[in-house]
């Protein structure tokens, strides 16, 4: 009698939804479409906000952000990493990908960044950034690797423009990305560090000193986005999902978030 009840009950559990009907398949009730985005480290916080804002309007699309230095992400894409979009901290890396056939079209500028000098230490502002950095009180200066991180590249440009690069080389502490530079600054491993202005947003109390670098001392930090050419054939649904996110980056909502973090929006 007991075995008879088990035989009758088990199929009823499938019918009532207590057990999934296809035990070998993963559940995906929303039928979500995933878009993988390679994102320059300086965009970590604003891009997370953009992701949440986008997914509220498009709950069927799941955005997976992968952060790193633009050069490192470029190498990953060239080595076949399955990325759909690439938001770089400059135009050079995505342009190189386009020229080599890794993208569907040339990069488009979505924002312009600002370079700042930050510290979590109490530092008295002097008349110039040169006087500050040459001071004996500043022993370690954090800079992102200029070969892979565009913000590190423009930091070097600034020091060269000011004519103090060679005098400061012994003080440099290089990070692989803006994220690592920010860690050096936050932990006090570096007295000061060159990073993106967006790092300051929401952390005004944490960083007791900041100095906005004169944009005339370095090239404009134009940040470009591209859609990556996939080795596998994308479905129409995938193409639509990727296009929606790309277009959203230029929407009023996304621009508002970028502006909040101190980025400039280029005029079309």
Coordinates of N, CA and C in Angstrom, one line a residue, residues 7-247:
X7 N 4.1 5.8 -5.9 CA 4.0 5.8 -7.4 C 3.0 6.9 -7.9
X8 N 1.9 7.1 -7.1 CA 0.9 8.1 -7.5 C 1.4 9.5 -7.2
X9 N 2.0 9.6 -6.0 CA 2.4 11.0 -5.5 C 3.5 11.6 -6.4
X10 N 4.5 10.8 -6.8 CA 5.7 11.3 -7.5 C 5.4 12.1 -8.7
X11 N 4.5 11.6 -9.6 CA 4.1 12.4 -10.8 C 3.3 13.6 -10.4
X12 N 2.6 13.5 -9.3 CA 1.8 14.7 -8.9 C 2.7 15.8 -8.5
X13 N 3.9 15.5 -7.9 CA 4.8 16.5 -7.6 C 5.4 17.3 -8.8
X14 N 5.5 16.5 -9.9 CA 6.0 17.2 -11.1 C 4.8 18.1 -11.6
X15 N 3.6 17.7 -11.5 CA 2.5 18.4 -12.1 C 2.2 19.7 -11.2
X16 N 2.5 19.6 -9.9 CA 2.2 20.8 -9.1 C 3.4 21.7 -9.0
X17 N 4.5 21.3 -9.7 CA 5.7 22.2 -9.7 C 6.6 22.1 -8.6
X18 N 6.4 21.2 -7.6 CA 7.3 21.1 -6.5 C 8.7 20.6 -7.0
X19 N 8.7 19.7 -8.0 CA 9.9 19.2 -8.6 C 9.9 19.7 -10.0
X20 N 11.1 20.1 -10.6 CA 11.1 20.5 -12.0 C 10.9 19.4 -12.9
X21 N 10.2 19.6 -14.0 CA 10.0 18.5 -15.0 C 11.2 18.0 -15.7
X22 N 12.2 18.9 -15.9 CA 13.4 18.5 -16.6 C 14.6 18.6 -15.6
X23 N 14.9 17.6 -14.9 CA 15.9 17.6 -13.8 C 17.3 17.9 -14.4
X24 N 17.5 17.5 -15.6 CA 18.9 17.7 -16.2 C 19.1 19.1 -16.7
X25 N 18.1 20.0 -16.7 CA 18.3 21.3 -17.3 C 18.3 22.3 -16.2
X26 N 19.1 23.4 -16.3 CA 19.1 24.5 -15.3 C 17.9 25.3 -15.4
X27 N 17.4 25.8 -14.3 CA 16.2 26.6 -14.3 C 16.5 28.0 -14.8
X28 N 15.7 28.6 -15.7 CA 15.9 30.0 -16.1 C 14.5 30.5 -16.4
X29 N 13.7 30.7 -15.4 CA 12.3 31.1 -15.6 C 12.2 32.4 -16.3
X30 N 13.1 33.3 -16.2 CA 13.0 34.6 -16.9 C 13.6 34.6 -18.3
X31 N 14.2 33.4 -18.7 CA 14.8 33.3 -20.0 C 15.8 34.4 -20.3
X32 N 16.6 34.7 -19.3 CA 17.5 35.8 -19.3 C 18.6 35.7 -20.4
X33 N 18.9 36.8 -21.1 CA 20.0 36.9 -22.1 C 21.2 37.6 -21.4
X34 N 22.3 36.9 -21.4 CA 23.5 37.5 -20.8 C 24.4 38.3 -21.8
X35 N 24.8 39.5 -21.4 CA 25.7 40.3 -22.1 C 26.9 40.5 -21.3
X36 N 28.1 40.1 -21.8 CA 29.4 40.2 -21.1 C 30.1 41.5 -21.5
X37 N 30.4 42.3 -20.5 CA 31.0 43.6 -20.9 C 32.4 43.8 -20.2
X38 N 33.4 44.0 -21.0 CA 34.7 44.3 -20.5 C 34.8 45.8 -20.2
X39 N 35.1 46.2 -19.0 CA 35.0 47.6 -18.6 C 36.3 48.1 -17.9
X40 N 36.8 49.2 -18.4 CA 38.0 49.8 -17.8 C 37.8 50.1 -16.3
X41 N 38.8 49.9 -15.5 CA 38.7 49.9 -14.1 C 38.2 51.2 -13.5
X42 N 38.5 52.3 -14.2 CA 38.0 53.6 -13.7 C 36.5 53.8 -13.7
X43 N 35.8 52.9 -14.5 CA 34.4 52.9 -14.6 C 33.6 52.0 -13.7
X44 N 34.3 51.4 -12.7 CA 33.7 50.4 -11.9 C 32.4 50.8 -11.2
X45 N 32.4 51.9 -10.5 CA 31.2 52.3 -9.8 C 30.1 52.9 -10.7
X46 N 30.5 53.8 -11.6 CA 29.4 54.2 -12.5 C 28.8 53.1 -13.4
X47 N 29.6 52.2 -13.8 CA 29.1 51.1 -14.7 C 28.2 50.2 -13.9
X48 N 28.5 50.0 -12.6 CA 27.6 49.2 -11.8 C 26.2 49.8 -11.7
X49 N 26.2 51.2 -11.6 CA 24.9 51.9 -11.5 C 24.2 51.8 -12.8
X50 N 25.0 52.0 -13.9 CA 24.4 51.9 -15.3 C 23.8 50.5 -15.5
X51 N 24.5 49.5 -15.0 CA 24.0 48.1 -15.1 C 22.6 47.9 -14.4
X52 N 22.5 48.4 -13.2 CA 21.3 48.3 -12.4 C 20.2 49.1 -13.1
X53 N 20.5 50.3 -13.5 CA 19.5 51.1 -14.2 C 19.0 50.5 -15.5
X54 N 19.9 49.9 -16.2 CA 19.5 49.2 -17.5 C 18.7 48.0 -17.2
X55 N 19.0 47.2 -16.2 CA 18.3 46.0 -16.0 C 16.9 46.2 -15.4
X56 N 16.7 47.4 -14.8 CA 15.3 47.7 -14.3 C 14.4 47.9 -15.5
X57 N 14.9 48.4 -16.6 CA 14.1 48.6 -17.8 C 14.1 47.4 -18.7
X58 N 15.2 46.5 -18.5 CA 15.3 45.3 -19.4 C 15.6 44.1 -18.5
X59 N 14.6 43.7 -17.7 CA 14.9 42.6 -16.8 C 15.2 41.2 -17.4
X60 N 14.9 41.1 -18.7 CA 15.2 39.9 -19.4 C 16.7 39.8 -19.8
X61 N 17.5 40.9 -19.6 CA 18.9 40.9 -20.0 C 19.7 41.0 -18.8
X62 N 20.6 40.1 -18.6 CA 21.6 40.1 -17.5 C 22.9 40.6 -18.0
X63 N 23.4 41.7 -17.3 CA 24.7 42.3 -17.6 C 25.8 41.7 -16.7
X64 N 26.9 41.2 -17.3 CA 28.0 40.7 -16.5 C 29.2 41.6 -16.8
X65 N 29.6 42.4 -15.8 CA 30.7 43.3 -16.0 C 32.0 42.7 -15.6
X66 N 33.1 42.8 -16.4 CA 34.4 42.3 -16.1 C 35.3 43.5 -16.1
X67 N 35.9 43.9 -15.0 CA 36.8 45.1 -14.8 C 38.3 44.8 -14.9
X68 N 39.0 45.7 -15.5 CA 40.4 45.6 -15.5 C 41.1 46.8 -16.3
X69 N 42.4 46.7 -16.4 CA 43.0 47.8 -17.2 C 42.7 47.6 -18.6
X70 N 42.6 48.7 -19.4 CA 42.1 48.6 -20.8 C 43.0 47.7 -21.6
X71 N 44.3 47.8 -21.4 CA 45.3 47.0 -22.1 C 45.2 45.6 -21.8
X72 N 44.9 45.2 -20.6 CA 44.8 43.8 -20.2 C 43.5 43.3 -20.8
X73 N 42.4 44.0 -20.8 CA 41.2 43.6 -21.4 C 41.3 43.4 -22.9
X74 N 42.1 44.3 -23.5 CA 42.3 44.2 -24.9 C 43.0 42.9 -25.2
X75 N 44.0 42.5 -24.4 CA 44.8 41.3 -24.6 C 43.8 40.1 -24.5
X76 N 42.9 40.1 -23.5 CA 42.0 39.0 -23.3 C 41.1 38.9 -24.5
X77 N 40.6 40.0 -25.1 CA 39.7 39.9 -26.2 C 40.5 39.3 -27.4
X78 N 41.7 39.8 -27.6 CA 42.6 39.2 -28.7 C 42.8 37.7 -28.6
X79 N 42.9 37.3 -27.3 CA 43.1 35.8 -27.1 C 41.8 35.0 -27.0
X80 N 40.7 35.6 -27.4 CA 39.5 34.9 -27.6 C 38.5 34.9 -26.4
X81 N 38.7 35.8 -25.4 CA 37.8 35.9 -24.3 C 36.4 36.2 -24.8
X82 N 35.3 35.6 -24.4 CA 34.0 35.8 -24.9 C 33.4 37.1 -24.3
X83 N 33.7 38.2 -24.9 CA 33.2 39.5 -24.5 C 32.2 40.0 -25.6
X84 N 31.2 40.8 -25.2 CA 30.3 41.4 -26.2 C 30.5 42.8 -26.4
X85 N 30.8 43.6 -25.3 CA 31.1 45.0 -25.4 C 32.4 45.3 -24.7
X86 N 33.1 46.4 -25.1 CA 34.3 46.8 -24.5 C 34.3 48.3 -24.3
X87 N 34.3 48.7 -23.0 CA 34.3 50.1 -22.6 C 35.7 50.4 -22.1
X88 N 36.5 51.1 -23.0 CA 37.9 51.4 -22.7 C 38.0 52.7 -22.0
X89 N 39.2 52.9 -21.4 CA 39.5 54.2 -20.8 C 40.2 55.2 -21.8
X90 N 40.3 54.7 -23.1 CA 40.8 55.5 -24.1 C 40.3 55.1 -25.5
X91 N 40.8 55.7 -26.5 CA 40.3 55.3 -27.9 C 41.3 54.4 -28.6
X92 N 42.6 54.4 -28.1 CA 43.6 53.7 -28.8 C 43.4 52.2 -28.8
X93 N 43.1 51.6 -27.6 CA 42.9 50.2 -27.5 C 41.7 49.7 -28.3
X94 N 40.6 50.3 -28.2 CA 39.5 49.8 -29.0 C 39.7 50.1 -30.5
X95 N 40.4 51.1 -30.9 CA 40.7 51.4 -32.3 C 41.6 50.3 -32.8
X96 N 42.6 49.9 -32.0 CA 43.5 48.8 -32.5 C 42.7 47.5 -32.7
X97 N 41.7 47.3 -31.8 CA 40.9 46.1 -32.0 C 40.1 46.2 -33.3
X98 N 39.6 47.4 -33.6 CA 38.8 47.5 -34.8 C 39.7 47.3 -36.0
X99 N 40.9 47.9 -36.0 CA 41.8 47.7 -37.2 C 42.2 46.3 -37.4
X100 N 42.2 45.5 -36.3 CA 42.6 44.1 -36.5 C 41.4 43.2 -36.7
X101 N 40.2 43.8 -36.8 CA 39.0 43.0 -37.1 C 38.3 42.3 -36.0
X102 N 38.6 42.8 -34.8 CA 37.9 42.3 -33.6 C 36.6 42.9 -33.2
X103 N 36.3 44.0 -33.9 CA 35.0 44.7 -33.6 C 34.2 45.0 -34.8
X104 N 32.9 45.3 -34.6 CA 32.0 45.5 -35.7 C 32.1 46.8 -36.4
X105 N 32.6 47.8 -35.6 CA 32.7 49.2 -36.2 C 33.7 49.9 -35.3
X106 N 34.1 51.1 -35.8 CA 35.1 51.9 -35.0 C 34.6 52.3 -33.6
X107 N 35.4 52.6 -32.7 CA 35.0 53.0 -31.3 C 34.3 54.3 -31.4
X108 N 33.3 54.5 -30.5 CA 32.6 55.7 -30.3 C 32.8 56.2 -28.9
X109 N 33.1 57.5 -28.8 CA 33.4 58.1 -27.5 C 32.1 58.3 -26.7
X110 N 32.1 57.7 -25.5 CA 30.9 57.8 -24.6 C 31.1 58.7 -23.4
X111 N 32.4 59.1 -23.1 CA 32.7 60.0 -22.0 C 34.1 60.5 -22.1
X112 N 34.4 61.5 -21.4 CA 35.8 62.1 -21.3 C 36.1 62.1 -19.8
X113 N 37.3 61.5 -19.4 CA 37.7 61.4 -18.0 C 38.5 62.6 -17.5
X114 N 38.6 62.7 -16.2 CA 39.4 63.7 -15.6 C 40.4 63.1 -14.7
X115 N 41.7 63.6 -14.7 CA 42.8 63.0 -13.9 C 42.9 63.9 -12.6
X116 N 43.0 63.1 -11.5 CA 43.2 63.8 -10.2 C 44.4 63.2 -9.4
X117 N 44.9 63.9 -8.5 CA 45.9 63.4 -7.6 C 45.2 63.3 -6.2
X118 N 45.2 62.1 -5.7 CA 44.5 61.9 -4.4 C 45.4 61.4 -3.3
X119 N 44.9 61.6 -2.1 CA 45.6 61.0 -0.9 C 44.6 60.9 0.2
X120 N 44.8 59.9 1.1 CA 44.0 59.8 2.3 C 44.7 60.4 3.5
X121 N 45.9 61.0 3.2 CA 46.6 61.6 4.2 C 46.4 63.1 4.3
X122 N 46.6 63.7 5.4 CA 46.5 65.2 5.5 C 47.7 65.8 4.9
X123 N 47.5 66.4 3.7 CA 48.6 67.1 3.0 C 48.3 68.5 2.7
X124 N 49.2 69.4 3.0 CA 48.9 70.8 2.8 C 49.1 71.1 1.3
X125 N 48.1 71.8 0.8 CA 48.2 72.2 -0.6 C 49.2 73.3 -0.8
X126 N 50.1 73.1 -1.8 CA 51.1 74.0 -2.1 C 50.7 74.8 -3.4
X127 N 51.6 75.7 -3.8 CA 51.3 76.5 -5.0 C 51.1 75.7 -6.3
X128 N 51.9 74.6 -6.4 CA 51.8 73.9 -7.7 C 52.0 72.4 -7.4
X129 N 51.5 71.6 -8.3 CA 51.6 70.1 -8.2 C 53.1 69.7 -8.2
X130 N 53.9 70.5 -9.0 CA 55.3 70.2 -9.0 C 56.0 70.3 -7.7
X131 N 55.7 71.4 -7.0 CA 56.3 71.6 -5.6 C 55.8 70.5 -4.7
X132 N 54.6 70.1 -4.8 CA 54.1 69.1 -3.9 C 54.8 67.7 -4.1
X133 N 54.9 67.3 -5.4 CA 55.5 66.0 -5.7 C 57.0 66.0 -5.5
X134 N 57.6 67.1 -5.6 CA 59.1 67.1 -5.4 C 59.4 67.3 -3.9
X135 N 58.4 67.5 -3.1 CA 58.7 67.7 -1.7 C 59.2 66.4 -1.1
X136 N 60.0 66.6 0.0 CA 60.6 65.4 0.7 C 59.5 64.7 1.5
X137 N 58.3 65.3 1.7 CA 57.2 64.7 2.4 C 56.6 63.6 1.6
X138 N 56.7 63.7 0.3 CA 56.1 62.8 -0.6 C 57.1 61.8 -1.1
X139 N 57.0 60.5 -0.5 CA 58.0 59.5 -0.8 C 57.6 58.5 -1.8
X140 N 56.3 58.3 -1.9 CA 55.7 57.3 -2.9 C 54.5 57.8 -3.6
X141 N 54.6 57.7 -5.0 CA 53.6 58.2 -5.9 C 53.0 57.0 -6.7
X142 N 51.7 56.8 -6.5 CA 51.1 55.6 -7.2 C 50.6 56.1 -8.6
X143 N 51.0 55.3 -9.6 CA 50.6 55.5 -11.0 C 50.2 54.2 -11.6
X144 N 49.1 54.1 -12.4 CA 48.8 52.9 -13.1 C 49.8 52.7 -14.2
X145 N 50.0 51.4 -14.5 CA 50.9 51.0 -15.6 C 50.6 51.7 -16.9
X146 N 51.5 52.6 -17.3 CA 51.1 53.4 -18.5 C 51.0 52.6 -19.8
X147 N 51.5 51.3 -19.8 CA 51.4 50.5 -21.0 C 50.1 49.9 -21.1
X148 N 49.4 49.7 -20.0 CA 48.1 49.0 -20.1 C 46.9 49.9 -19.6
X149 N 47.2 50.9 -18.8 CA 46.2 51.8 -18.2 C 46.3 53.2 -18.8
X150 N 45.3 53.7 -19.5 CA 45.3 55.0 -20.1 C 45.5 56.1 -19.1
X151 N 44.9 55.9 -17.9 CA 45.1 57.0 -16.8 C 46.5 57.1 -16.3
X152 N 47.2 55.9 -16.4 CA 48.7 55.9 -16.1 C 49.4 56.6 -17.2
X153 N 49.0 56.4 -18.4 CA 49.7 57.1 -19.5 C 49.6 58.6 -19.5
X154 N 48.4 59.1 -19.2 CA 48.3 60.6 -19.1 C 48.9 61.2 -17.9
X155 N 49.0 60.4 -16.8 CA 49.8 60.8 -15.6 C 51.2 61.0 -16.0
X156 N 51.8 60.1 -16.7 CA 53.2 60.2 -17.2 C 53.3 61.5 -18.1
X157 N 52.3 61.7 -19.0 CA 52.4 62.8 -19.8 C 52.4 64.1 -19.0
X158 N 51.6 64.2 -18.0 CA 51.6 65.4 -17.1 C 52.9 65.6 -16.5
X159 N 53.5 64.6 -16.0 CA 54.8 64.8 -15.3 C 55.9 65.2 -16.3
X160 N 55.8 64.7 -17.5 CA 56.8 65.0 -18.6 C 56.6 66.5 -19.0
X161 N 55.3 66.9 -19.1 CA 55.0 68.3 -19.5 C 55.5 69.2 -18.5
X162 N 55.4 68.8 -17.2 CA 55.9 69.7 -16.1 C 57.4 69.6 -15.9
X163 N 58.0 68.7 -16.7 CA 59.5 68.6 -16.6 C 60.0 68.0 -15.3
X164 N 59.2 67.2 -14.7 CA 59.7 66.6 -13.4 C 59.6 65.1 -13.4
X165 N 59.4 64.5 -14.5 CA 59.3 63.0 -14.6 C 60.6 62.3 -14.1
X166 N 61.7 62.7 -14.7 CA 62.9 62.1 -14.4 C 63.3 62.3 -12.9
X167 N 62.9 63.4 -12.3 CA 63.3 63.7 -10.9 C 62.4 62.8 -10.0
X168 N 61.3 62.3 -10.5 CA 60.4 61.6 -9.6 C 60.4 60.1 -9.8
X169 N 61.1 59.6 -10.8 CA 61.0 58.2 -11.1 C 61.3 57.2 -9.9
X170 N 62.1 57.6 -9.0 CA 62.5 56.8 -7.9 C 61.3 56.7 -6.9
X171 N 60.3 57.6 -7.0 CA 59.2 57.6 -6.1 C 58.0 56.8 -6.6
X172 N 58.0 56.3 -7.8 CA 56.8 55.7 -8.4 C 56.6 54.3 -7.9
X173 N 55.3 54.1 -7.7 CA 54.7 52.7 -7.3 C 53.7 52.4 -8.4
X174 N 53.9 51.4 -9.2 CA 53.0 51.2 -10.3 C 52.0 50.1 -9.9
X175 N 50.7 50.4 -10.3 CA 49.6 49.5 -10.2 C 49.2 49.0 -11.5
X176 N 48.7 47.8 -11.6 CA 48.3 47.2 -12.9 C 47.0 47.9 -13.4
X177 N 46.3 48.6 -12.6 CA 45.1 49.3 -13.0 C 44.7 50.4 -12.0
X178 N 43.7 51.2 -12.4 CA 43.3 52.2 -11.4 C 42.8 51.6 -10.1
X179 N 42.2 50.5 -10.2 CA 41.8 49.8 -9.0 C 42.9 49.6 -8.0
X180 N 44.0 49.1 -8.5 CA 45.2 48.8 -7.6 C 45.8 50.1 -7.1
X181 N 45.8 51.2 -8.0 CA 46.3 52.5 -7.6 C 45.5 53.0 -6.4
X182 N 44.2 52.9 -6.5 CA 43.3 53.3 -5.5 C 43.5 52.6 -4.2
X183 N 43.9 51.3 -4.3 CA 44.2 50.5 -3.1 C 45.5 51.0 -2.4
X184 N 46.5 51.4 -3.2 CA 47.7 51.9 -2.7 C 47.4 53.2 -2.0
X185 N 46.5 54.0 -2.5 CA 46.2 55.3 -1.9 C 45.4 55.1 -0.6
X186 N 44.4 54.2 -0.7 CA 43.5 54.0 0.5 C 44.3 53.4 1.7
X187 N 45.2 52.5 1.4 CA 46.0 51.9 2.5 C 47.2 52.7 3.0
X188 N 47.5 53.8 2.3 CA 48.6 54.6 2.7 C 49.9 54.0 2.1
X189 N 49.9 53.0 1.3 CA 51.1 52.4 0.7 C 51.8 53.5 -0.2
X190 N 51.0 54.4 -0.7 CA 51.5 55.5 -1.5 C 51.0 56.8 -0.8
X191 N 51.9 57.8 -0.8 CA 51.5 59.1 -0.2 C 50.4 59.8 -1.0
X192 N 50.5 59.7 -2.3 CA 49.6 60.3 -3.3 C 49.5 59.3 -4.5
X193 N 48.4 59.5 -5.3 CA 48.3 58.7 -6.5 C 47.5 59.4 -7.5
X194 N 47.9 59.1 -8.8 CA 47.1 59.7 -9.9 C 46.0 58.7 -10.3
X195 N 44.8 59.2 -10.3 CA 43.7 58.3 -10.6 C 42.5 59.1 -11.3
X196 N 41.4 58.4 -11.5 CA 40.3 59.1 -12.1 C 39.5 59.9 -11.1
X197 N 38.9 61.0 -11.6 CA 38.1 61.9 -10.8 C 36.9 61.1 -10.2
X198 N 36.4 60.1 -10.9 CA 35.3 59.3 -10.5 C 35.5 58.6 -9.1
X199 N 36.8 58.3 -8.8 CA 37.2 57.7 -7.6 C 36.8 58.5 -6.4
X200 N 36.8 59.8 -6.6 CA 36.5 60.8 -5.5 C 35.0 60.8 -5.1
X201 N 34.1 60.4 -6.0 CA 32.7 60.5 -5.8 C 32.3 59.6 -4.7
X202 N 31.6 60.2 -3.7 CA 31.2 59.4 -2.5 C 32.2 59.1 -1.5
X203 N 33.5 59.5 -1.8 CA 34.6 59.2 -0.9 C 35.3 60.5 -0.4
X204 N 34.6 61.6 -0.4 CA 35.2 62.9 -0.1 C 35.8 62.9 1.3
X205 N 35.2 62.1 2.2 CA 35.7 62.1 3.6 C 36.9 61.1 3.7
X206 N 37.0 60.1 2.9 CA 38.0 59.1 2.9 C 39.3 59.7 2.3
X207 N 39.2 60.5 1.2 CA 40.4 61.1 0.7 C 40.5 62.6 1.2
X208 N 41.4 62.8 2.1 CA 41.5 64.1 2.7 C 42.2 65.1 1.9
X209 N 42.8 64.7 0.8 CA 43.5 65.6 -0.1 C 43.2 65.2 -1.5
X210 N 42.9 66.2 -2.4 CA 42.8 65.9 -3.8 C 43.1 67.2 -4.6
X211 N 43.7 66.9 -5.7 CA 44.2 68.0 -6.6 C 43.8 67.7 -8.0
X212 N 43.0 68.5 -8.6 CA 42.6 68.3 -10.0 C 43.7 68.7 -11.0
X213 N 44.2 67.7 -11.8 CA 45.3 68.0 -12.7 C 44.8 68.8 -13.9
X214 N 45.6 69.8 -14.2 CA 45.3 70.7 -15.3 C 45.2 69.8 -16.6
X215 N 44.1 69.8 -17.3 CA 43.9 69.0 -18.5 C 44.8 69.4 -19.6
X216 N 45.4 70.6 -19.5 CA 46.3 71.1 -20.6 C 47.7 70.4 -20.5
X217 N 47.9 69.7 -19.4 CA 49.2 69.0 -19.3 C 49.2 67.6 -19.9
X218 N 48.1 67.1 -20.4 CA 48.1 65.8 -20.9 C 47.0 65.7 -22.0
X219 N 47.0 64.7 -22.8 CA 46.0 64.5 -23.9 C 44.7 64.3 -23.3
X220 N 43.6 64.6 -24.1 CA 42.3 64.4 -23.6 C 42.0 63.0 -23.4
X221 N 41.3 62.7 -22.3 CA 41.0 61.3 -21.9 C 39.7 60.9 -22.6
X222 N 39.7 60.6 -23.8 CA 38.5 60.2 -24.5 C 38.3 58.7 -24.3
X223 N 37.1 58.3 -23.8 CA 36.9 56.9 -23.6 C 35.9 56.3 -24.6
X224 N 36.3 55.2 -25.2 CA 35.5 54.7 -26.3 C 34.9 53.3 -26.1
X225 N 33.8 53.0 -26.7 CA 33.1 51.7 -26.6 C 33.0 51.1 -28.0
X226 N 33.1 49.8 -28.0 CA 32.9 49.0 -29.2 C 32.1 47.7 -29.0
X227 N 31.5 47.2 -30.0 CA 30.9 45.9 -29.9 C 31.9 44.9 -30.5
X228 N 32.2 43.8 -29.7 CA 33.2 42.9 -30.1 C 32.6 41.9 -31.1
X229 N 33.4 41.6 -32.1 CA 33.0 40.5 -33.1 C 33.1 39.2 -32.4
X230 N 32.0 38.4 -32.5 CA 32.0 37.1 -31.8 C 32.5 36.0 -32.8
X231 N 33.3 35.0 -32.2 CA 33.7 33.9 -33.0 C 32.5 33.0 -33.3
X232 N 31.6 33.0 -32.4 CA 30.4 32.1 -32.6 C 29.2 33.0 -33.2
X233 N 28.3 32.4 -33.9 CA 27.2 33.1 -34.5 C 26.2 33.5 -33.4
X234 N 25.9 34.8 -33.3 CA 25.0 35.3 -32.3 C 23.6 35.1 -32.8
X235 N 22.7 34.8 -31.9 CA 21.2 34.8 -32.2 C 20.7 36.2 -32.4
X236 N 19.6 36.3 -33.0 CA 19.0 37.7 -33.1 C 18.7 38.3 -31.8
X237 N 18.3 37.4 -30.8 CA 18.0 37.9 -29.4 C 19.3 38.5 -28.8
X238 N 20.4 37.8 -29.0 CA 21.7 38.3 -28.5 C 22.1 39.6 -29.1
X239 N 21.9 39.7 -30.4 CA 22.3 40.9 -31.1 C 21.4 42.1 -30.6
X240 N 20.1 41.8 -30.4 CA 19.2 42.9 -29.9 C 19.6 43.3 -28.5
X241 N 20.0 42.3 -27.6 CA 20.4 42.6 -26.2 C 21.6 43.5 -26.2
X242 N 22.6 43.1 -27.0 CA 23.9 43.9 -27.1 C 23.6 45.3 -27.6
X243 N 22.8 45.4 -28.6 CA 22.5 46.7 -29.2 C 21.8 47.6 -28.2
X244 N 20.9 47.0 -27.4 CA 20.1 47.8 -26.5 C 21.1 48.4 -25.4
X245 N 22.0 47.6 -24.9 CA 23.0 48.1 -23.9 C 23.9 49.2 -24.5
X246 N 24.3 48.9 -25.8 CA 25.2 49.9 -26.4 C 24.5 51.2 -26.5
X247 N 23.2 51.2 -27.0 CA 22.4 52.4 -27.2 C 22.2 53.1 -25.8

